[in-house]
CSV table of C-alpha atoms in Angstrom, one decimal:
chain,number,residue,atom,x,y,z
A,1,UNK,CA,121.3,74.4,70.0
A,2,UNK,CA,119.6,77.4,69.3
A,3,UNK,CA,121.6,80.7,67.7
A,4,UNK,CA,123.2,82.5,70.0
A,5,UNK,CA,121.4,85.7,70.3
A,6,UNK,CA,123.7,88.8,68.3
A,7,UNK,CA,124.6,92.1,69.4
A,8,UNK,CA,127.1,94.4,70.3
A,9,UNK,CA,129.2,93.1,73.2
A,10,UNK,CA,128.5,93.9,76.6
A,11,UNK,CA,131.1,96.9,76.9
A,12,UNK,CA,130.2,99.2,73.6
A,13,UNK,CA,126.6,98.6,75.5
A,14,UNK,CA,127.5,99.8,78.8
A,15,UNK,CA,130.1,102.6,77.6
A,16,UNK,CA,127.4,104.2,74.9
A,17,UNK,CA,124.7,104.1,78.0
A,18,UNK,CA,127.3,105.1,80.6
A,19,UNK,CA,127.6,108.3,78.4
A,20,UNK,CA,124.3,109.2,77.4
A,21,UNK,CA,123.3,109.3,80.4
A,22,UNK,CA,126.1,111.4,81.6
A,23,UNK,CA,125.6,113.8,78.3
A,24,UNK,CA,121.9,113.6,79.6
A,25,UNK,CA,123.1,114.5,82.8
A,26,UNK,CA,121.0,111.8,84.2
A,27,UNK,CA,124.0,111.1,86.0
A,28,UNK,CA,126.4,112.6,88.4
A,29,UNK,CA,130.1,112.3,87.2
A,30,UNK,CA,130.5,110.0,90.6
A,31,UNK,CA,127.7,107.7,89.1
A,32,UNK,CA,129.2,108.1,86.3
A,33,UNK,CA,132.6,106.4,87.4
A,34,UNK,CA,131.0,104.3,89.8
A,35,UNK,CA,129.0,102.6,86.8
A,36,UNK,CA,132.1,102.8,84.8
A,37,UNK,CA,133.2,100.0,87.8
A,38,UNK,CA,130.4,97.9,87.9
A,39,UNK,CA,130.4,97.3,83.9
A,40,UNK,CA,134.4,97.2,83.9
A,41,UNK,CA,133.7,94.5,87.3
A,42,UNK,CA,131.3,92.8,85.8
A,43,UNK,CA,133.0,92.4,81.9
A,44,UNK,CA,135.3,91.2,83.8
A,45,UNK,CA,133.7,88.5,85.6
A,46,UNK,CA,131.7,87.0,82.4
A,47,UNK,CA,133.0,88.2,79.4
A,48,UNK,CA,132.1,90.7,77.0
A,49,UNK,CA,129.5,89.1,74.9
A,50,UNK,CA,125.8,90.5,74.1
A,51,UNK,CA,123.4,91.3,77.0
A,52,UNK,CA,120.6,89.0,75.9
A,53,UNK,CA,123.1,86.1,76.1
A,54,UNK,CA,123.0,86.7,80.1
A,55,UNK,CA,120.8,84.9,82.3
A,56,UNK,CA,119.5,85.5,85.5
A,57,UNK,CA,121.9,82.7,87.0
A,58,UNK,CA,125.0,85.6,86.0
A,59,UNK,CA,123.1,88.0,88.1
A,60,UNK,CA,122.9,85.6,91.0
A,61,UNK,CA,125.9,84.9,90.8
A,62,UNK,CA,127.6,88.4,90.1
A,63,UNK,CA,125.7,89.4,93.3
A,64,UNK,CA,127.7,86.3,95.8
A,65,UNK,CA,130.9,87.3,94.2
A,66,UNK,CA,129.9,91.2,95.0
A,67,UNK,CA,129.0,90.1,98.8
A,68,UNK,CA,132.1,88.1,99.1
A,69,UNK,CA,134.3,91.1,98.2
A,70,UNK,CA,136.5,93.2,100.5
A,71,UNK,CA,135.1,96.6,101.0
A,72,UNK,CA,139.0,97.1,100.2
A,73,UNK,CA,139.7,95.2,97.2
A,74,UNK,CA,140.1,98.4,95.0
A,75,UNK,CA,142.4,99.8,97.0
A,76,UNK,CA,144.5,97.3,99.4
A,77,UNK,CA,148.1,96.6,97.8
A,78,UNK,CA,147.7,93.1,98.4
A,79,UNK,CA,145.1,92.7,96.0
A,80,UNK,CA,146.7,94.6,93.3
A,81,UNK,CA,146.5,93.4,90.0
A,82,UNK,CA,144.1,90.4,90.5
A,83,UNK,CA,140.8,90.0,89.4
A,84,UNK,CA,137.7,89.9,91.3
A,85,UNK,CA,137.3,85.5,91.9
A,86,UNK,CA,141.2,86.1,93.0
A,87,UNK,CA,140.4,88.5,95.7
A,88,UNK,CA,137.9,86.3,96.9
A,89,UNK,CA,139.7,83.7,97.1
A,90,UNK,CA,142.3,85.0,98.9
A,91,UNK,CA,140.1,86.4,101.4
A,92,UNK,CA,137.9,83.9,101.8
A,93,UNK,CA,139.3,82.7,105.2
A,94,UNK,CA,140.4,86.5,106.5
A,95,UNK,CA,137.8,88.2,109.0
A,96,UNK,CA,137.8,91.2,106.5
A,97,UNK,CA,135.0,93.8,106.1
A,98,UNK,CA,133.0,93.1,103.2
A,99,UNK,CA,131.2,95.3,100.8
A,100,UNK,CA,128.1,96.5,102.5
A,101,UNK,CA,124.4,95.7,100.8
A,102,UNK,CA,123.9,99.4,99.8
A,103,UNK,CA,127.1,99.3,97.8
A,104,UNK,CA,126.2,96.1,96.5
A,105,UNK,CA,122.6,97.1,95.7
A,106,UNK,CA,124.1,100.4,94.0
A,107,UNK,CA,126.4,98.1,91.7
A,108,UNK,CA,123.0,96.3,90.8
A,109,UNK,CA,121.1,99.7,89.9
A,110,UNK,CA,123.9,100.9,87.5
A,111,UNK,CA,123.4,97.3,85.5
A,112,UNK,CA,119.5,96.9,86.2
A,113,UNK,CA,119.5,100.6,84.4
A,114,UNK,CA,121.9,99.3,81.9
A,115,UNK,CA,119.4,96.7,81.1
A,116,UNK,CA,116.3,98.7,81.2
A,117,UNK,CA,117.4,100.7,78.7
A,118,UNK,CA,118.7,97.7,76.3
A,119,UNK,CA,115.1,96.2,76.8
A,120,UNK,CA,113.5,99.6,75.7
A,121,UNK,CA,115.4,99.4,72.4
A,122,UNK,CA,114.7,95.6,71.5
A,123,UNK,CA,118.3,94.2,72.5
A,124,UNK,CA,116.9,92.0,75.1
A,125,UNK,CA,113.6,90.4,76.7
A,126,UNK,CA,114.7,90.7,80.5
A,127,UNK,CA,116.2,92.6,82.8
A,128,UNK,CA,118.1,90.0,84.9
A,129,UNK,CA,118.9,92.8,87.9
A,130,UNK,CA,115.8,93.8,88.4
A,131,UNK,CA,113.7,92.8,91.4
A,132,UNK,CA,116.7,91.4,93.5
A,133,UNK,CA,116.6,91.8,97.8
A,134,UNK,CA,119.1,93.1,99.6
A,135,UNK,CA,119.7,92.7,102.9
A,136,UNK,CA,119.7,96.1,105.3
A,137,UNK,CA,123.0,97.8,106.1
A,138,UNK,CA,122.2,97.5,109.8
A,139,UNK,CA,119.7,96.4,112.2
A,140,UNK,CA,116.7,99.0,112.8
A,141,UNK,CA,118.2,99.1,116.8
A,142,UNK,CA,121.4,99.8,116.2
A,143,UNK,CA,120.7,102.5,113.4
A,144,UNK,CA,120.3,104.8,116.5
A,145,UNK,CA,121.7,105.5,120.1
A,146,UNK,CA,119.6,104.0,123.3
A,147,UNK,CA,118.3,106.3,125.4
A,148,UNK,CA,120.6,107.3,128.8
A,149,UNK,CA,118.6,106.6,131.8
A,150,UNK,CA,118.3,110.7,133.0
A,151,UNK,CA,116.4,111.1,129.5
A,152,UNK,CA,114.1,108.2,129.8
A,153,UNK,CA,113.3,109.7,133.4
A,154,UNK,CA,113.2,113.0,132.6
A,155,UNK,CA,110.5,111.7,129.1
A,156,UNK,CA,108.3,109.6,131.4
A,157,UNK,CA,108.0,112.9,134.0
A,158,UNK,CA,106.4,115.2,131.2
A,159,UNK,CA,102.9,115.8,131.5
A,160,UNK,CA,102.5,113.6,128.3
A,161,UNK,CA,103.1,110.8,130.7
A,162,UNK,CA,102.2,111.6,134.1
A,163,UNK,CA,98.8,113.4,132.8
A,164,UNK,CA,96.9,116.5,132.7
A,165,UNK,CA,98.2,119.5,135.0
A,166,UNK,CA,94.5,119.9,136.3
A,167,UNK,CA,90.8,119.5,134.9
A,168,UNK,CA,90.9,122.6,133.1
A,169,UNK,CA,94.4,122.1,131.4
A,170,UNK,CA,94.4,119.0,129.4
């Protein structure tokens, strides 16, 4: 088997970028703590071993364990003090609100920037969260309310609709 590719672990990587880009102010203090999640999440999950030794299979798969996650799971007792696959598990057969795509794509920014800037200083070849799809938060049609019946009525009577006033007032 080939050597295992060296480094610093995954958490002095993801603290040290965390900060710089805070320092940098890149970064919000809420982006801040929200990435501070994700890397503490995703540690977590796989172990804290270099980022080259990651594959784009970990990504897949930290993104169906992100999907199958309570929107609550941070702060609902009865999930208290177990890890991520627990909470899961546990919820796996409740009809719970899960965490939505956008919150699931923002975890994936904070580690694709992670990434990106391990890649720009020679620590790794790929960037393993970058070009993933996420599905949208809600349907185009129900991201807005349908038109009441006296405003489609009163839209089809302008003189958009019904035409010109007279010859001379188009």
């Amino acid at each position: 088997a080939p050597p295992a590719p060296a480094g610093p672990p995954f958490s002095e990587e993801a603290d040290k970028f965390r900060e710089a880009q805070l320092r940098r102010k890149v970064w919000e203090q809420q982006s801040g703590l929200q990435a501070r999640k994700t890397y503490a999440l995703f540690a977590e999950h796989f172990g804290d071993r270099p980022l080259a030794n990651f594959t784009r299979r970990d990504a897949a798969r930290f993104k169906e364990l992100l999907e199958d996650l309570p929107a609550n799971y941070g702060k609902a007792a009865e999930y208290r003090g177990l890890k991520a696959e627990q909470v899961v598990e546990r919820s796996r057969s409740l009809d719970v609100q899960r965490l939505s795509p956008r919150t699931v794509q923002r975890h994936f920014a904070a580690l694709a920037s992670l990434w990106a800037s391990v890649i720009e200083h020679g620590r790794a070849d790929t960037n393993i969260f970058a070009d993933w799809k996420f599905a949208a938060s809600k349907r185009a049609r129900d991201q807005r309310q349908m038109w009441e019946k006296d405003e489609l009525q009163a839209l089809f009577a302008s003189p958009v609709w019904t035409g010109c006033q007279s010859a001379n007032r188009r």
